[in-house]
Tab-separated table of N, CA, C and O in Angstrom:
chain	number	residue	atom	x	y	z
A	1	UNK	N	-41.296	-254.633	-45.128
A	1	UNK	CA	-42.148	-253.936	-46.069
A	1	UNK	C	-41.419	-252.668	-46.533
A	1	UNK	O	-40.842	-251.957	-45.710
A	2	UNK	N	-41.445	-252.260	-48.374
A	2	UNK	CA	-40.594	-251.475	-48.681
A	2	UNK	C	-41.664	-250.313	-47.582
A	2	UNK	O	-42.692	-250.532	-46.940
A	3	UNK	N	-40.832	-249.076	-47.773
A	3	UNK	CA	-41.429	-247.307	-47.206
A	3	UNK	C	-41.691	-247.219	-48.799
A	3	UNK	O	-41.063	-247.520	-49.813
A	4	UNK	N	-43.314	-246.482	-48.401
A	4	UNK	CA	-43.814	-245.895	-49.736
A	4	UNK	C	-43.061	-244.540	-49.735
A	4	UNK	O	-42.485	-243.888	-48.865
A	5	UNK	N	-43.279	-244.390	-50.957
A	5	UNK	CA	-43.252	-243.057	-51.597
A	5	UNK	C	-43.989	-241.981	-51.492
A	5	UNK	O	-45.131	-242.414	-51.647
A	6	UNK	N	-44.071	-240.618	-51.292
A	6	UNK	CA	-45.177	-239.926	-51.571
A	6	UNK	C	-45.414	-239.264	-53.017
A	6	UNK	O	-46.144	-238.334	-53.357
A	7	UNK	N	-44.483	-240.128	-53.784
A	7	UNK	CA	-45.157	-239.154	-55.199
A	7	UNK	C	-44.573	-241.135	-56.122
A	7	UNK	O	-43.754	-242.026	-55.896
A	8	UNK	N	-45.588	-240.850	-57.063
A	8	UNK	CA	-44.738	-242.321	-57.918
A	8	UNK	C	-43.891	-241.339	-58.883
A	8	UNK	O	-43.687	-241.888	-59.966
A	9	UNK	N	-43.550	-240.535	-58.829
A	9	UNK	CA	-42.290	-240.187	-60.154
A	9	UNK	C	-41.039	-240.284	-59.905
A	9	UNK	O	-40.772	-240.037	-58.730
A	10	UNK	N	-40.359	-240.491	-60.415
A	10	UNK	CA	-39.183	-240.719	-60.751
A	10	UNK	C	-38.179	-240.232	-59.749
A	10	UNK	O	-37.263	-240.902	-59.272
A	11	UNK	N	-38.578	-238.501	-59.393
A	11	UNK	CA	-37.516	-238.290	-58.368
A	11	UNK	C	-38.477	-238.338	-57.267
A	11	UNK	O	-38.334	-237.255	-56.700
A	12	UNK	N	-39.209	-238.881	-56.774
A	12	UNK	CA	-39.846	-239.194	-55.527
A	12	UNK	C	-40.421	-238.266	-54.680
A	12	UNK	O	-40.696	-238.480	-53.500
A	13	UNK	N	-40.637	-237.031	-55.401
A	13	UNK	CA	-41.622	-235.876	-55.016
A	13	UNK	C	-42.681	-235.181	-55.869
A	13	UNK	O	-42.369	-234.865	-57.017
A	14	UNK	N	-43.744	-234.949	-55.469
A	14	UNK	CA	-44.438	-234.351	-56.437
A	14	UNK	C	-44.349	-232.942	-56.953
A	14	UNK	O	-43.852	-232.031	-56.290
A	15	UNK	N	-44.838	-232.796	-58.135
A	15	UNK	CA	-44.233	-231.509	-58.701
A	15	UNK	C	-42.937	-231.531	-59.087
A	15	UNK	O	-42.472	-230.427	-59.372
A	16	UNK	N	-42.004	-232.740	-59.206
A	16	UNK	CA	-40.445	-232.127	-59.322
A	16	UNK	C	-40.249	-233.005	-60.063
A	16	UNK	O	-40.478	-234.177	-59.766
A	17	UNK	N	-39.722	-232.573	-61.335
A	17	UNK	CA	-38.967	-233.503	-62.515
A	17	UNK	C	-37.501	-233.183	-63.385
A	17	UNK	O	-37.194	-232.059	-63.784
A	18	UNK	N	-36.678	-234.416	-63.583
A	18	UNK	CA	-35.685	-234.405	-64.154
A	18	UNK	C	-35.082	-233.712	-65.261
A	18	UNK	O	-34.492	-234.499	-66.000
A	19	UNK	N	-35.001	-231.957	-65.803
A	19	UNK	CA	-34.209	-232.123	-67.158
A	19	UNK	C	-33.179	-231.846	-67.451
A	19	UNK	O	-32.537	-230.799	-67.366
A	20	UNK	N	-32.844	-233.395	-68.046
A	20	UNK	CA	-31.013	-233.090	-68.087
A	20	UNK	C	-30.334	-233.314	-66.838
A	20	UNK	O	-30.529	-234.335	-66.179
A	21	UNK	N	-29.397	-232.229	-66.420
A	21	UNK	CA	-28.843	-232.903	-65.355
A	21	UNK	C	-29.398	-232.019	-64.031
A	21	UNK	O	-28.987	-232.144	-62.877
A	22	UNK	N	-30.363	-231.160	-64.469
A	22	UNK	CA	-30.780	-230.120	-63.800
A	22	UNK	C	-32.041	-230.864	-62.707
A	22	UNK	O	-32.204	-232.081	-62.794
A	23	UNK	N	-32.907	-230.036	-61.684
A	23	UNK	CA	-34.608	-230.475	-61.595
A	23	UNK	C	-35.241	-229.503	-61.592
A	23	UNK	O	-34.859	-228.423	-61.142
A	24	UNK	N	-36.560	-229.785	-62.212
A	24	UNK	CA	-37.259	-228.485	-62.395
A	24	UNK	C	-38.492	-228.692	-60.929
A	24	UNK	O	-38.587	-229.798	-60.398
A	25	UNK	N	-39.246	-227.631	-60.487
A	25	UNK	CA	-40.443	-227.581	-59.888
A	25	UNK	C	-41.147	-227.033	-60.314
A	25	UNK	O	-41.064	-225.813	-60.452
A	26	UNK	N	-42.524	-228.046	-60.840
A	26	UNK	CA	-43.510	-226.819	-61.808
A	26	UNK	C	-45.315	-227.232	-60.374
A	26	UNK	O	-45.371	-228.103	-59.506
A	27	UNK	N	-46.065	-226.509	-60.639
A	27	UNK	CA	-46.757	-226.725	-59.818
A	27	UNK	C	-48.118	-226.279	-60.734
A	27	UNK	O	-48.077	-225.117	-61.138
A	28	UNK	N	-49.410	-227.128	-61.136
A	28	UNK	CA	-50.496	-226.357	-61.709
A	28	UNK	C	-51.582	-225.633	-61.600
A	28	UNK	O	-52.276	-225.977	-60.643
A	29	UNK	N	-52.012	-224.716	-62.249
A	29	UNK	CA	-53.021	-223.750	-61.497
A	29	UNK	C	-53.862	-223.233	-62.871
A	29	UNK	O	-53.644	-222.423	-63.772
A	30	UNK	N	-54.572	-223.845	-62.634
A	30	UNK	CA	-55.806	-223.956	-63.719
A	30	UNK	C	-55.435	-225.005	-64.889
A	30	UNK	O	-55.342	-224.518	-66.015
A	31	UNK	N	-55.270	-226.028	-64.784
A	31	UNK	CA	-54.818	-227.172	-65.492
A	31	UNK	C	-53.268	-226.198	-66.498
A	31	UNK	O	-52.858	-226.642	-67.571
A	32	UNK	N	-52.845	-225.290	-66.037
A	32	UNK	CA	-51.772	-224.825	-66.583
A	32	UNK	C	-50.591	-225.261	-65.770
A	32	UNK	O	-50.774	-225.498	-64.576
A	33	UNK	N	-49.133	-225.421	-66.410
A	33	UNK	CA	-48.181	-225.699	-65.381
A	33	UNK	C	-47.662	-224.096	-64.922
A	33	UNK	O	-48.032	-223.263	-65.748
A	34	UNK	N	-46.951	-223.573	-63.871
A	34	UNK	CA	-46.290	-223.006	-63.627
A	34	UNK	C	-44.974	-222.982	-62.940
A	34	UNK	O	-44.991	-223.261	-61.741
A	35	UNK	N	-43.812	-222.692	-63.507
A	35	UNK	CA	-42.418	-223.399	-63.302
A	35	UNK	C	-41.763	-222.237	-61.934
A	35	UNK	O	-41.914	-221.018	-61.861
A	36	UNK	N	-41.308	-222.815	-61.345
A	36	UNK	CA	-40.983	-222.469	-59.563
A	36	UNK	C	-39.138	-222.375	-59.932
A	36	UNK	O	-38.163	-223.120	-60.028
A	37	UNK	N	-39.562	-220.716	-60.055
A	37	UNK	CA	-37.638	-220.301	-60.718
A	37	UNK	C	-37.377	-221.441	-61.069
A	37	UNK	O	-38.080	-222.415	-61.338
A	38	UNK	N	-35.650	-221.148	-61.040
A	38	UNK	CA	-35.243	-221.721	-62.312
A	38	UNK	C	-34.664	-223.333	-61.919
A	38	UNK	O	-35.273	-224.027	-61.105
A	39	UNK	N	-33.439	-223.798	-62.601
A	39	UNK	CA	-33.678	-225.348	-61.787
A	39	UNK	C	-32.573	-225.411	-60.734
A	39	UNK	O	-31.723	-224.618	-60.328
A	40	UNK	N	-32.873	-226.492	-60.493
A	40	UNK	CA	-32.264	-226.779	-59.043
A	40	UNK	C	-31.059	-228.096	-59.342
A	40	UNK	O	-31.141	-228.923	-60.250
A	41	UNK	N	-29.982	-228.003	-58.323
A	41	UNK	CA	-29.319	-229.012	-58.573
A	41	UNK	C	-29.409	-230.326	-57.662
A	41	UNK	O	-28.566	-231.220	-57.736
A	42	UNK	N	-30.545	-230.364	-56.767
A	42	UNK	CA	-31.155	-231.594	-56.086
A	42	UNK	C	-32.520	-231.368	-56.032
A	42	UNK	O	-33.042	-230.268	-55.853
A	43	UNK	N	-33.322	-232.847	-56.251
A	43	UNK	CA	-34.380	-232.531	-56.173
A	43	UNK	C	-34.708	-232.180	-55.055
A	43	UNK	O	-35.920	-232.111	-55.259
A	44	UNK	N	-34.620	-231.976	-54.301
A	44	UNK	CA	-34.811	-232.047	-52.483
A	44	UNK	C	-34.795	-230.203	-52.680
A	44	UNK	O	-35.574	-229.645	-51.906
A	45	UNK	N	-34.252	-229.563	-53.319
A	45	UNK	CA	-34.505	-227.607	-53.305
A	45	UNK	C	-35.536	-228.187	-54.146
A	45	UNK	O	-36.584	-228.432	-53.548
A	46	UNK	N	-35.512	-228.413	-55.139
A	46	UNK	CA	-36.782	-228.458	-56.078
A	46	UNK	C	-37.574	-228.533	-55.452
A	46	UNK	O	-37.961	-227.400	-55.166
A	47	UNK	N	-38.222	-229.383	-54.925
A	47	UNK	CA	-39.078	-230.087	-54.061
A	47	UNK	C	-39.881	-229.073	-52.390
A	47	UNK	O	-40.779	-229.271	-51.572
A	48	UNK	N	-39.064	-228.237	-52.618
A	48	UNK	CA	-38.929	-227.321	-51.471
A	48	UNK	C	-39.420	-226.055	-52.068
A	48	UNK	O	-39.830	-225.125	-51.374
A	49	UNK	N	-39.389	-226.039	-52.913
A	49	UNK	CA	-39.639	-224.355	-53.989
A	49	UNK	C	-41.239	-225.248	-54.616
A	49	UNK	O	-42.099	-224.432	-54.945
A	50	UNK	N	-41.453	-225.999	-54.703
A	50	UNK	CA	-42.904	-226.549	-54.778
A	50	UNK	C	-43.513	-226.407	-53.537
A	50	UNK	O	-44.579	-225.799	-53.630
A	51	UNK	N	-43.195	-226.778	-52.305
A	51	UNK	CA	-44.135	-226.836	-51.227
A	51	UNK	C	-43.994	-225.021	-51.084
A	51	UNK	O	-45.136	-224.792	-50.686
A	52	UNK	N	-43.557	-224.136	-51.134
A	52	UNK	CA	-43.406	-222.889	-51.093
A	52	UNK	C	-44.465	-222.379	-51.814
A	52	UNK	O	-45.261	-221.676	-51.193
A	53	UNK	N	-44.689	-222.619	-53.237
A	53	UNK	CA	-45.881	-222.363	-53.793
A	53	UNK	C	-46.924	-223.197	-53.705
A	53	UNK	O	-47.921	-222.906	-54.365
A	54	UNK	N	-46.933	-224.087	-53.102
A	54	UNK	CA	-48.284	-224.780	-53.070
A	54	UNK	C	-49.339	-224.456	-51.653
A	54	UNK	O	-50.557	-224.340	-51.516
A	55	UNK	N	-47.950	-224.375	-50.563
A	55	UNK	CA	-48.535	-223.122	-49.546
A	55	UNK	C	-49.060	-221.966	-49.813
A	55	UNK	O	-49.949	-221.563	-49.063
A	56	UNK	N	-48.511	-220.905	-51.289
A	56	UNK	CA	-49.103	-220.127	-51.565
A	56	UNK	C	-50.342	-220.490	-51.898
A	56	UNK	O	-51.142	-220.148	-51.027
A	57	UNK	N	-50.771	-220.979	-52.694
A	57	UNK	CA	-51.765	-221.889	-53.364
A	57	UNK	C	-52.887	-221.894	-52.131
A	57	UNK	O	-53.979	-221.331	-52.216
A	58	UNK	N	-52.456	-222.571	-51.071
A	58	UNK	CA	-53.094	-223.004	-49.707
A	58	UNK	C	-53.553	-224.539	-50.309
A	58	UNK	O	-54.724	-224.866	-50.113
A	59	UNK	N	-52.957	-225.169	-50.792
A	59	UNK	CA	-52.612	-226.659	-50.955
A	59	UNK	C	-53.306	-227.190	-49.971
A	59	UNK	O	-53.640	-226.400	-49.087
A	60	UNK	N	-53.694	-228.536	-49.831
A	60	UNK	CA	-53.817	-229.201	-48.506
A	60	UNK	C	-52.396	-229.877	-48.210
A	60	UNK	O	-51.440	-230.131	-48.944
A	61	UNK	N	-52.688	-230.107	-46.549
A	61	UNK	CA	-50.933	-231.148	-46.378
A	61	UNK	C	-50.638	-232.095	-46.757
A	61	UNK	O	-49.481	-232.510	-46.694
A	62	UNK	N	-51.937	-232.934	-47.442
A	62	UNK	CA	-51.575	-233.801	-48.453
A	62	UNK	C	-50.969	-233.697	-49.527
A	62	UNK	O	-50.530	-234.678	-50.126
A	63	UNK	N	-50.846	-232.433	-49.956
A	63	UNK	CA	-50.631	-232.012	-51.533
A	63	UNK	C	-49.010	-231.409	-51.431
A	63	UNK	O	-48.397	-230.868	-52.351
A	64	UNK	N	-48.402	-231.723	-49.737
A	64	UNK	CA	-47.209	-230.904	-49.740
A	64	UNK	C	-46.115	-232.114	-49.676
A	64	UNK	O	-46.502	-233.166	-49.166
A	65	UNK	N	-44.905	-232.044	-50.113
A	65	UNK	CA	-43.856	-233.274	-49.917
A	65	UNK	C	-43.277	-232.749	-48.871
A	65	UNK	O	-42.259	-233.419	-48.699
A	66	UNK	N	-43.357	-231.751	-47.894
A	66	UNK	CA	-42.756	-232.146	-46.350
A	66	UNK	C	-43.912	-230.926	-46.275
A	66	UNK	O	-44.102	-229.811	-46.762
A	67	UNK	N	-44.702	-232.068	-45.146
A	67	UNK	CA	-46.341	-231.094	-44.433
A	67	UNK	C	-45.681	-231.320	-43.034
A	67	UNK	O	-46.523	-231.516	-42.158
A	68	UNK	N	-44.558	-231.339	-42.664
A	68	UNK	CA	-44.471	-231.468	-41.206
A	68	UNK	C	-43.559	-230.108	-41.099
A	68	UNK	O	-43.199	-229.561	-40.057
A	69	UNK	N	-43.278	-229.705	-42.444
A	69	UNK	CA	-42.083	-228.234	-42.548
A	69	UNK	C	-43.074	-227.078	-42.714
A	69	UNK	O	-42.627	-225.933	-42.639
A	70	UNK	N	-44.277	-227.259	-42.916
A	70	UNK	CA	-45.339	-226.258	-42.826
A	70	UNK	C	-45.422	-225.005	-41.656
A	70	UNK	O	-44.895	-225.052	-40.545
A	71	UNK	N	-46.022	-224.166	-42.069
A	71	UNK	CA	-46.329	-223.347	-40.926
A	71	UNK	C	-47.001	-223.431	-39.855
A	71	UNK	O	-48.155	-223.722	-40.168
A	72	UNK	N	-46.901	-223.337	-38.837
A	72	UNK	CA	-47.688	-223.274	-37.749
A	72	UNK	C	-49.111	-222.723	-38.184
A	72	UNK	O	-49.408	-221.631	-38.669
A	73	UNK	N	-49.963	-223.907	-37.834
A	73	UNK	CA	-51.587	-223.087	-38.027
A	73	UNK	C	-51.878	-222.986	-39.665
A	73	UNK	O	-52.746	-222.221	-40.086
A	74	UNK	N	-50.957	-223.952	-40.693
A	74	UNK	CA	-51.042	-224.099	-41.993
A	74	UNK	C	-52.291	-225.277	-41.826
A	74	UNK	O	-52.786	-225.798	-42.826
């Protein structure tokens, strides 16, 4: 059986998308996007600068692409 995914997009995390040769992390807050500095050259920092603000946020650990890198008592 394939391993799911935790995001269906493209680079396989949520919040993190392709432009160009760059990745961006945008994360939304009030149906607005907000872009998480500037881009990254793997999605995997991208992806990491999203769970950073989504902790700010206070996200649930569902809503994080690594909830096991969380804080203690998150």
């Amino acid at each position: 059986m394939p391993k799911r995914k935790r995001s269906e997009s493209k680079t396989g995390y949520m919040g993190v998308k392709l432009s160009g040769k760059k990745y961006l992390a945008q994360i939304f807050i009030d149906g607005k996007p907000k872009y998480t500095g500037s881009s990254y050259d793997t999605a995997k920092q991208a992806a990491k600068a999203y769970d950073i603000e989504a902790i700010k946020l206070r996200r649930p650990l569902s809503k994080l692409n690594f909830p096991k890198q969380a804080p203690v008592g998150y």
